[in-house]
Short mmCIF file of C-alpha atoms in Angstrom, two decimals:
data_model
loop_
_atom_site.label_atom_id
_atom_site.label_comp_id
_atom_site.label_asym_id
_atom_site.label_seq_id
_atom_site.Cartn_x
_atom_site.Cartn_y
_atom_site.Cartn_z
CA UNK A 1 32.55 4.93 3.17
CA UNK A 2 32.70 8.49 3.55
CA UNK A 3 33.42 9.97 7.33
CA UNK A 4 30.61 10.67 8.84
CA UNK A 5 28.64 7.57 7.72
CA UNK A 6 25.16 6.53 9.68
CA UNK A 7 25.87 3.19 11.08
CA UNK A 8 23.19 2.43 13.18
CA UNK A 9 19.78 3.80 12.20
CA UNK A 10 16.40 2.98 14.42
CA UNK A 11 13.42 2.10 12.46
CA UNK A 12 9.83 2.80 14.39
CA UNK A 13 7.11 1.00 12.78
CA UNK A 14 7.33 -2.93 11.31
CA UNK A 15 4.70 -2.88 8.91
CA UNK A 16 5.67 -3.56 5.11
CA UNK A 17 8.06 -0.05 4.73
CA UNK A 18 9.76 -0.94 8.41
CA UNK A 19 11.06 -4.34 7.56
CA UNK A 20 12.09 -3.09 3.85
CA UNK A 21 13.92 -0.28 5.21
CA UNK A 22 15.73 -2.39 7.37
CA UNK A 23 16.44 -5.37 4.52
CA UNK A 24 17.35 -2.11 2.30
CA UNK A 25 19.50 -1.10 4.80
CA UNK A 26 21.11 -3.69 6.13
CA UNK A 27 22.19 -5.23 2.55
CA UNK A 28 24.51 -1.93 2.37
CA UNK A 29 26.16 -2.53 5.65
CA UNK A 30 24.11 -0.69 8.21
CA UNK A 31 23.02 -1.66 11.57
CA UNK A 32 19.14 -1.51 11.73
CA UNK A 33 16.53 -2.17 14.90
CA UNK A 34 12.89 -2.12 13.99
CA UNK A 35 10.48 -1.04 16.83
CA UNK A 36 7.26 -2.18 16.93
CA UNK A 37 4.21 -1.26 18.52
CA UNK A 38 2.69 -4.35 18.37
CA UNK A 39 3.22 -7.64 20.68
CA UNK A 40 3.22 -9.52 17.60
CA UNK A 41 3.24 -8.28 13.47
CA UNK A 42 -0.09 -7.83 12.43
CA UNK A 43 -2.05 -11.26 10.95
CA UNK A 44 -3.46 -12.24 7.85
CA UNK A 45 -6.29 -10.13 7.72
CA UNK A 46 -5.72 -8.10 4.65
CA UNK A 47 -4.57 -8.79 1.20
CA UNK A 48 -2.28 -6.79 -0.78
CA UNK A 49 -2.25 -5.69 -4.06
CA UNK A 50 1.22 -5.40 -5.69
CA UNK A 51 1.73 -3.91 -9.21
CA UNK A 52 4.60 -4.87 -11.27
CA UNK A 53 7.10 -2.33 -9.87
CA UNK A 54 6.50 -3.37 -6.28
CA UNK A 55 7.76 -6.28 -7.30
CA UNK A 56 10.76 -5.20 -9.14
CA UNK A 57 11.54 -3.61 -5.88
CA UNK A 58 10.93 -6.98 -3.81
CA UNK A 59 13.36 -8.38 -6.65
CA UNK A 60 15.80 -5.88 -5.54
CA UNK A 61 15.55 -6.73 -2.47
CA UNK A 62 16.44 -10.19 -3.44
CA UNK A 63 13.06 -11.40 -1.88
CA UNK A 64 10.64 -12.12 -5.28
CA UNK A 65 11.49 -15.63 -5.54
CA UNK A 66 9.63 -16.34 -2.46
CA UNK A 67 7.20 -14.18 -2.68
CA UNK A 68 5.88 -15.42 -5.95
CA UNK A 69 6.61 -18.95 -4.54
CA UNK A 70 3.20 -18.00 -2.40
CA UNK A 71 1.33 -15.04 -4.68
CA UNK A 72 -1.29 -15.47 -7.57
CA UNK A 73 0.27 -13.84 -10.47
CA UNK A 74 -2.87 -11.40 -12.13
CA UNK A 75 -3.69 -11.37 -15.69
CA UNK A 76 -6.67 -9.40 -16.08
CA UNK A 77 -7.88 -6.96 -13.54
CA UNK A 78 -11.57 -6.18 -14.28
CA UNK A 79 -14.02 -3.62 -13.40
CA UNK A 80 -17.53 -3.91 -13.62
CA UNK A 81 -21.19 -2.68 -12.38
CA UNK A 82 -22.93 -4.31 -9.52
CA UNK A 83 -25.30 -5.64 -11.94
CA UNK A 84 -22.45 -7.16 -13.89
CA UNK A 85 -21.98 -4.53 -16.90
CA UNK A 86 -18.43 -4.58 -17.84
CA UNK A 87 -16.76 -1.28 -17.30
CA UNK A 88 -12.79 -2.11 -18.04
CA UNK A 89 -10.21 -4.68 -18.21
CA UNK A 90 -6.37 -4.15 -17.77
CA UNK A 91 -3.88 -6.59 -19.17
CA UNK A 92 -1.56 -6.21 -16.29
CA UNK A 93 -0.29 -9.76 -17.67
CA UNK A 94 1.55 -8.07 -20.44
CA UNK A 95 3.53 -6.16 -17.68
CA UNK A 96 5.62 -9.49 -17.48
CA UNK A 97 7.04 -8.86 -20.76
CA UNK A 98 7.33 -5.68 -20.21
CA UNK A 99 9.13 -5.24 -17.11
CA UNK A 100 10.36 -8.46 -16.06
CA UNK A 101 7.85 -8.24 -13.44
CA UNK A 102 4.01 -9.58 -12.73
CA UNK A 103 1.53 -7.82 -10.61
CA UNK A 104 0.76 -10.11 -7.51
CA UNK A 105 -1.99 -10.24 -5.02
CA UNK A 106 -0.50 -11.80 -1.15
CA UNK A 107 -1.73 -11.94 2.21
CA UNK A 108 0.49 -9.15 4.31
CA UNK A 109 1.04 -11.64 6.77
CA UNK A 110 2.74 -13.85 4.20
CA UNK A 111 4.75 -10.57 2.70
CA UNK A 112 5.94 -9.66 6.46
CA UNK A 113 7.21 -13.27 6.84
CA UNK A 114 9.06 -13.11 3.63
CA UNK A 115 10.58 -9.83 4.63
CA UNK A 116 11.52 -10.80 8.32
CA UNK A 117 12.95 -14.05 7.39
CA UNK A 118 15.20 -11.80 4.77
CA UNK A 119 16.80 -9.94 8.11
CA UNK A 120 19.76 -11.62 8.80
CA UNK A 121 20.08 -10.56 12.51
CA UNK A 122 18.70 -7.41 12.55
CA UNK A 123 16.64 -7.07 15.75
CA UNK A 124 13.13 -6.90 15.77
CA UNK A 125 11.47 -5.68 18.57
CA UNK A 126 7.71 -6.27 19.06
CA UNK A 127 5.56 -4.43 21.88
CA UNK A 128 7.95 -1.39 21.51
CA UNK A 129 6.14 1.57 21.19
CA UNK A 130 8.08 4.73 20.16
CA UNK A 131 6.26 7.83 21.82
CA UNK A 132 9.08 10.82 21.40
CA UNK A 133 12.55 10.90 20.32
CA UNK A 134 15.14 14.20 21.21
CA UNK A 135 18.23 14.20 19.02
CA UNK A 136 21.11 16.26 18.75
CA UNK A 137 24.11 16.73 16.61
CA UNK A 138 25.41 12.88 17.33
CA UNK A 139 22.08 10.89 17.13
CA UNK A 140 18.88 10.50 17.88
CA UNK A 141 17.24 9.11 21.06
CA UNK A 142 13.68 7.14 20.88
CA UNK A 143 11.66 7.20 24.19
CA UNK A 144 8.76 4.30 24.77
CA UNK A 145 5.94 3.51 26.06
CA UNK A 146 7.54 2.02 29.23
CA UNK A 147 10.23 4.25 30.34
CA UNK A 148 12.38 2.81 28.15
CA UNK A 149 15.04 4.24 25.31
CA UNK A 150 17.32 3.76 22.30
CA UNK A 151 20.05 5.37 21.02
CA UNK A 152 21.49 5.42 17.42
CA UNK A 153 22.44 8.11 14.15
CA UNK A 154 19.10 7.84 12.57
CA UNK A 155 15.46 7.58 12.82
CA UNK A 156 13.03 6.76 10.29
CA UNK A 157 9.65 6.82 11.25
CA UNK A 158 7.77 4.32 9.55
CA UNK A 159 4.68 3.60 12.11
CA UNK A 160 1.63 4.70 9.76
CA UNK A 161 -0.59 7.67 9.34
CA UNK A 162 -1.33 7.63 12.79
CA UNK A 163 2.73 7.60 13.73
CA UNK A 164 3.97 9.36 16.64
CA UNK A 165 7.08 10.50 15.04
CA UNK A 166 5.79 12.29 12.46
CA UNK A 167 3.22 13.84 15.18
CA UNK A 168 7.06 14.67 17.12
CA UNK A 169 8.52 16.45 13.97
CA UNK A 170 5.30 18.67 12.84
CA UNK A 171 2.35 18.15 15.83
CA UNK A 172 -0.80 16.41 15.35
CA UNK A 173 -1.40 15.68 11.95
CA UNK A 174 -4.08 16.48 9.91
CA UNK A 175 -5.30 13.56 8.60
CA UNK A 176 -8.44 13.90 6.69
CA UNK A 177 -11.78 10.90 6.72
CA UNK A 178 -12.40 10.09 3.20
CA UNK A 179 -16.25 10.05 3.86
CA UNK A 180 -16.49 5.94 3.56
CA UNK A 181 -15.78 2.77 4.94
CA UNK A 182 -13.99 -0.02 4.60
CA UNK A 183 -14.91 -3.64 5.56
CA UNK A 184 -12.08 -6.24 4.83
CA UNK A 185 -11.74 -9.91 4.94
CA UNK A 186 -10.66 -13.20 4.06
CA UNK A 187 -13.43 -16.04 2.34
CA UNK A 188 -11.26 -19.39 2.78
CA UNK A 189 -13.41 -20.75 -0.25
CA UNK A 190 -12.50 -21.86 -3.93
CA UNK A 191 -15.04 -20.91 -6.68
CA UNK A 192 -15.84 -21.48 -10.69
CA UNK A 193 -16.12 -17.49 -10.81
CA UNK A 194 -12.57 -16.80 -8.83
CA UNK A 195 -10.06 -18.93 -11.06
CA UNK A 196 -6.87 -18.04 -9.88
CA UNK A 197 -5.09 -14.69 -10.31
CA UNK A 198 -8.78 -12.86 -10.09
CA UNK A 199 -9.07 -9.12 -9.32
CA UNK A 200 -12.57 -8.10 -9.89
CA UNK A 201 -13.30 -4.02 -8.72
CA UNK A 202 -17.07 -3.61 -8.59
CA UNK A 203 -18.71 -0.21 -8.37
CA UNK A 204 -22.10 0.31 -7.08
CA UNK A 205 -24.60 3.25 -5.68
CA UNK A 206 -22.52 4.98 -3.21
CA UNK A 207 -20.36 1.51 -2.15
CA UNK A 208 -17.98 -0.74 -3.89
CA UNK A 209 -17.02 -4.63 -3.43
CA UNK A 210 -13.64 -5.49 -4.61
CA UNK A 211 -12.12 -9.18 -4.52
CA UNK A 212 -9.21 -11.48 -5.18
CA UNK A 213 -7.26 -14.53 -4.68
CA UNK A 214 -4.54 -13.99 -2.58
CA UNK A 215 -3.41 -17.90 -2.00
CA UNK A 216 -4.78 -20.80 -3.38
CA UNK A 217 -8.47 -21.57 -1.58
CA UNK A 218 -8.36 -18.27 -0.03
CA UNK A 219 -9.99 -14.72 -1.51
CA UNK A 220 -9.39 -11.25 0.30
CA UNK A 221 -12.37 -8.85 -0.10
CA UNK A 222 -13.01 -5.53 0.56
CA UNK A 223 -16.60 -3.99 0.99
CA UNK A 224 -16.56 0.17 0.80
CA UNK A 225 -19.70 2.39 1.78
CA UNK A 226 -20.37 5.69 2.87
CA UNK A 227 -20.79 6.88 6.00
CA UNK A 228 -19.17 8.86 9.09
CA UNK A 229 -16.38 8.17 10.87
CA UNK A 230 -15.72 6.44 14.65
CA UNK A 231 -18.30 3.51 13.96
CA UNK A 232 -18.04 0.10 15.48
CA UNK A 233 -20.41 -2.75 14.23
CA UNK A 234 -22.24 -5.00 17.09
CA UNK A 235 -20.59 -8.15 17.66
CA UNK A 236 -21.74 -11.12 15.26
CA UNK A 237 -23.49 -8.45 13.10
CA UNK A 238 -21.13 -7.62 10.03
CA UNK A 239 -21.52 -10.63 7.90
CA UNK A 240 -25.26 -10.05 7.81
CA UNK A 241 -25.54 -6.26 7.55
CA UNK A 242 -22.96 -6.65 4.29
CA UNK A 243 -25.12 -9.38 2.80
CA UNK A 244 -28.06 -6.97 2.78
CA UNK A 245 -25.95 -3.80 1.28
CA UNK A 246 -24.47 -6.14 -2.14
CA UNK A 247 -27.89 -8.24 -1.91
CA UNK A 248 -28.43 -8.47 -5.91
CA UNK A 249 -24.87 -8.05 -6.79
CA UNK A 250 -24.08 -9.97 -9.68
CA UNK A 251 -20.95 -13.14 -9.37
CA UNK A 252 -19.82 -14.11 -6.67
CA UNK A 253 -19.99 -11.38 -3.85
CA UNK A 254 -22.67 -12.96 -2.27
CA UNK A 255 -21.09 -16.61 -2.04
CA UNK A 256 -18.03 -14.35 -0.86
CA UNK A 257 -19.46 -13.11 2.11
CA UNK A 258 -21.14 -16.21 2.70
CA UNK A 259 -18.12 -17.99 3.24
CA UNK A 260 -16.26 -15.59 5.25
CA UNK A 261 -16.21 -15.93 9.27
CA UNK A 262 -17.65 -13.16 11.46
CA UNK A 263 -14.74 -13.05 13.29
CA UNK A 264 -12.60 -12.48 10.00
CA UNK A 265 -14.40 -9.33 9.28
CA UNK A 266 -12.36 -5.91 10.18
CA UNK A 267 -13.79 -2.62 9.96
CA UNK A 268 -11.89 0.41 9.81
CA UNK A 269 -12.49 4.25 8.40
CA UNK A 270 -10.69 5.21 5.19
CA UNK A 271 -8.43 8.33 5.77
CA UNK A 272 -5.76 10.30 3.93
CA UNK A 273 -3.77 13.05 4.08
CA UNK A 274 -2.92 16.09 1.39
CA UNK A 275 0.48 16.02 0.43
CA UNK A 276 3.10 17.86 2.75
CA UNK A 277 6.00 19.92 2.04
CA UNK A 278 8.41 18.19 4.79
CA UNK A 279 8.56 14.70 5.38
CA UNK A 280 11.99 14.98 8.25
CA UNK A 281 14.29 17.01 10.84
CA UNK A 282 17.97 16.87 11.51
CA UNK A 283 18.66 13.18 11.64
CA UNK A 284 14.80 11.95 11.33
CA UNK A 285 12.77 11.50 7.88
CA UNK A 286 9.39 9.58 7.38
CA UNK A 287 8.15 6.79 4.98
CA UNK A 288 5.67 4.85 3.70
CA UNK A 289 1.94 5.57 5.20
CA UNK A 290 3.86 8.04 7.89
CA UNK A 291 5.13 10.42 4.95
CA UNK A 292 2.37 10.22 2.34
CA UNK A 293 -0.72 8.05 3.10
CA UNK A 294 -2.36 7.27 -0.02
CA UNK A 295 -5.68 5.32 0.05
CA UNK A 296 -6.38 2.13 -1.14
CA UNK A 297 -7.82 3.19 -4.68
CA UNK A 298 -4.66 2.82 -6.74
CA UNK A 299 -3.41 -0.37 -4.88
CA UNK A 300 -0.03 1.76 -4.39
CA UNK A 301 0.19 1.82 -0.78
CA UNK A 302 2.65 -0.96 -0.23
CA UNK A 303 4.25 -0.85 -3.43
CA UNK A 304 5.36 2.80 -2.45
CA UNK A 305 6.74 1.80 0.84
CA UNK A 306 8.61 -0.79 -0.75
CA UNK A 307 10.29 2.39 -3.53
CA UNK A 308 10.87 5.08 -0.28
CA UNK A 309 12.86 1.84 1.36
CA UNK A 310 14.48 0.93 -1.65
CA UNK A 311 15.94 4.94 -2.67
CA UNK A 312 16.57 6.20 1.18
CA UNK A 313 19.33 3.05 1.80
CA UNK A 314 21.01 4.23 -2.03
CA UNK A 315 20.67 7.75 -0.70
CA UNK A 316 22.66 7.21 2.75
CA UNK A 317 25.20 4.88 1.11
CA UNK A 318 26.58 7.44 -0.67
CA UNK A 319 29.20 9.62 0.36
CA UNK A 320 28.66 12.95 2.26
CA UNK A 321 26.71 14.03 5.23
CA UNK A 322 23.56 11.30 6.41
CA UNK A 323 21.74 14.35 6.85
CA UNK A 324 22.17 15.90 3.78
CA UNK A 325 20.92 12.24 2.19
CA UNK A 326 17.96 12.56 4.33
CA UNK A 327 16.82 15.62 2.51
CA UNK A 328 17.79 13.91 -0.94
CA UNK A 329 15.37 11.35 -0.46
CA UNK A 330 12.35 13.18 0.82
CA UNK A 331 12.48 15.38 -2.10
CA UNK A 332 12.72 12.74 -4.73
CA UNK A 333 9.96 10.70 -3.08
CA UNK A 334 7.66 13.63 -2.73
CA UNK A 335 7.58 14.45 -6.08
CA UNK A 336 7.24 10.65 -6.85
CA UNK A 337 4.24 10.28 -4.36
CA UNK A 338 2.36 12.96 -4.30
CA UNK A 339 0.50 13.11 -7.43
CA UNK A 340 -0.58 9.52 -6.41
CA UNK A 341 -1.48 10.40 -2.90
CA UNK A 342 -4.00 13.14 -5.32
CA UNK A 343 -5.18 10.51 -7.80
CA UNK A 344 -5.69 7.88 -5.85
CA UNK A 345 -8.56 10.74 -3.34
CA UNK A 346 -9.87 12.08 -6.52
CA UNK A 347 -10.69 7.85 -7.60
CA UNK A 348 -11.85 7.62 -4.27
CA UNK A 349 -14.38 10.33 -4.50
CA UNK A 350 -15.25 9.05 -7.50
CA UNK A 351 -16.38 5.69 -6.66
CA UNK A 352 -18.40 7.02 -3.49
CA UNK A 353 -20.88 9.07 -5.71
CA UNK A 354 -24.47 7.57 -4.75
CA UNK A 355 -26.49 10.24 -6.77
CA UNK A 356 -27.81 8.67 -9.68
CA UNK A 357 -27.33 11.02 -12.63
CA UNK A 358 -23.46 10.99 -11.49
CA UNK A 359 -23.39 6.87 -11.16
CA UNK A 360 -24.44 6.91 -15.05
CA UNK A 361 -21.60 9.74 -15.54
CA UNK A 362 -19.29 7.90 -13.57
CA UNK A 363 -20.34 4.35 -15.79
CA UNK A 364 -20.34 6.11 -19.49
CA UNK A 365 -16.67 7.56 -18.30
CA UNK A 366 -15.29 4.44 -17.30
CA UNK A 367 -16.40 2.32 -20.45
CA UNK A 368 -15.01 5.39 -22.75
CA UNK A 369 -11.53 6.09 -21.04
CA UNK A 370 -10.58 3.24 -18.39
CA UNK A 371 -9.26 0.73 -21.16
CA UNK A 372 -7.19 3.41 -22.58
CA UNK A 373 -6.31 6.66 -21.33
CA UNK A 374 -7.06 5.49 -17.16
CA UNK A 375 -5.24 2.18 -18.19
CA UNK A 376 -2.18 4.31 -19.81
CA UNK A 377 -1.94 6.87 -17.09
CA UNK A 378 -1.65 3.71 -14.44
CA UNK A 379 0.97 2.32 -16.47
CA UNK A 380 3.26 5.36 -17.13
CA UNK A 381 2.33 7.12 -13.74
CA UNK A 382 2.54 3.98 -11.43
CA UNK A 383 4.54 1.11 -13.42
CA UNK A 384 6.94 2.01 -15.40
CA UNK A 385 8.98 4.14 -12.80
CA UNK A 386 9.87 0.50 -11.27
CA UNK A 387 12.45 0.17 -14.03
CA UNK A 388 14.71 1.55 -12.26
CA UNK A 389 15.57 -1.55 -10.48
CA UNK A 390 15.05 -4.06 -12.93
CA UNK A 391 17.58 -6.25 -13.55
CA UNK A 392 19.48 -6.46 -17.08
CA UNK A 393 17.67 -8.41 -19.48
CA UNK A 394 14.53 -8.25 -17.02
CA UNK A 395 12.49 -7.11 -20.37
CA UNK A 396 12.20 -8.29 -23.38
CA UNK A 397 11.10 -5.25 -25.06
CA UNK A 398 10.96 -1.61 -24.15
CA UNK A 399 9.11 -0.55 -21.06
CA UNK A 400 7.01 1.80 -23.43
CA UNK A 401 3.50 1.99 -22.35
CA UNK A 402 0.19 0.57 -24.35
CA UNK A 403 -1.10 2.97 -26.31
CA UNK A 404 -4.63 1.17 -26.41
CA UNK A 405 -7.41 0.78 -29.09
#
């Protein structure tokens, strides 16, 4: 250990990127406390999506074994038209050979239990909310919501796009409303259409309906439509008002939203931000949704949380100034997340187009170029860079992508 070492580092946020930064962390000798807002870590109510090198980063973490104890392993993710027209289907199954590593769908209650049952000790403090911090040339010193404060040699702000220590480091930030909606939830239902390890991405005028399994008897779905921003549905409402938008849809969706409970239905708007040039201060850096929010289009969110956790610990475990590392990492991870925070807006955009000239664009591009050059770019832009912590022998072949028909 060099002089100078960070021992104890403070961790605001315990969503997905909190808890790994702290495993991460902790697995190379550091102290960690994780602050969260929250009186208790957040429920069940959304499903993840985990490509393969999300999981080779959960392996690294030591923490696949149970997770895929729990998580449908996906073959096939498919993409359609609301009237049932195939538009593309990605043999993310053949990732397994390839990497050593599935891609998993899991509830992100059941992934924060896996993580938090990983922390051996490491203190996790619930209805903590981190409001300002002040540091100086010794450490850093968070303030809370009730008078309260902490001292230690780092911070890492990992409390979301809405985070108040990225807000500290740079003022308000200028998030920006995709232009639609998202309505999530869970349909505790099993089905001939949903065999297990589903993922089904279905594009209609101007709104989208995207499902799968993410336990046995239990299907996370996400309905996304245009509109404006700030809206709140009337209680009891939700179910019904999304049974008349995907009334017609082809498969399941109806049966879907059927079976889910009204109170099981969350609404929230979709929001990003453009990529920025600094991501920390002195002795404070950002991850996950804090540092580079990237919307749900690519299914990278998590997955990139888990990758920022996974380099920052190897960064500040080597020898030389904690500060210095700090920098290291933020400019490796910008370059790495950037163009995804960019791809992910521009798929976005692309799936809210209601005009109907542009839906028939939008459907002639996908059946021409998502099998191969969209499925390609995923793999070699998104994938592949999870070799990095595969184990020896994780692969039986060479990570080279497909190069498709």
């Amino acid at each position: 250990m060099a002089i100078g070492r960070a021992r104890r580092i403070l961790i605001a946020g315990g969503g997905i990127g909190g808890l790994a930064a702290a495993l991460a962390l902790q697995q190379r000798g550091f102290e960690t406390v994780v602050f969260e807002r929250a009186e208790s870590l957040r429920d069940g109510g959304a499903g993840l999506h985990i490509w393969s090198n999300g999981v080779l980063a959960l392996d690294y973490l030591g923490v696949a074994e149970q997770v895929l104890r729990v998580a449908p392993v996906q073959h096939v993710a498919h993409f359609s038209t609301w009237r049932g027209e195939v538009l593309g289907a990605w043999p993310v199954g053949d990732f397994i050979e390839r990497y050593g590593a599935p891609t998993i769908a899991i509830e992100r209650s059941e992934l924060h239990g896996v993580l938090r049952d990983a922390l051996q000790g490491s203190p996790l403090r619930t209805g903590a909310h981190v409001v300002s911090f002040d540091q100086d040339a010794d450490g850093v010193t968070v303030h809370f919501a009730d008078g309260g404060s902490e001292r230690g040699d780092l911070l890492i702000g990992a409390d979301g796009i809405h985070g108040a220590v990225r807000d500290c480091l740079f003022g308000p930030a200028r998030n920006r409303f995709s232009g639609y909606i998202a309505w999530r939830g869970r349909a505790p239902m099993e089905h001939a259409d949903i065999p297990p390890g589903t993922f089904n991405a279905i594009f209609g005028p101007g709104t989208r309906f995207t499902y799968y399994d993410v336990a046995p008897g239990l299907v996370h779905w996400m309905s996304v439509a245009n509109g404006v921003p700030g809206g709140r549905d009337k209680p009891g409402t939700a179910r019904a008002m999304l049974l008349r938008r995907h009334e017609g849809w082809a498969g399941p969706v109806a049966d879907i939203l059927r079976a889910t409970p009204e109170e099981w239905v969350l609404r929230g708007d979709v929001e990003g931000r453009k990529p920025e040039r600094e991501w920390g201060r002195g002795r404070v850096t950002l991850l996950g949704d804090a540092a580079h929010p990237i919307t749900f289009n690519i299914g990278q969110g998590a997955c990139q949380a888990l990758e920022d956790s996974l380099v920052l610990a190897e960064y500040l475990d080597q020898p030389g100034d904690p500060v210095a590392a700090l920098r290291r990492y933020e400019t490796e991870r910008r370059a790495r997340t950037a163009p995804l925070q960019k791809i992910a807006w521009r798929i976005g955009k692309m799936g809210a187009v209601e005009n109907s000239l542009l839906i028939r664009m939008r459907e002639s591009f996908m059946r021409k170029n998502w099998n191969t050059k969209a499925f390609q770019a995923a793999e070699q832009g998104q994938v592949a860079y999870g070799m990095r912590w595969a184990k020896p022998g994780a692969s039986r072949r060479a990570a080279a992508p497909t190069t498709g028909d």
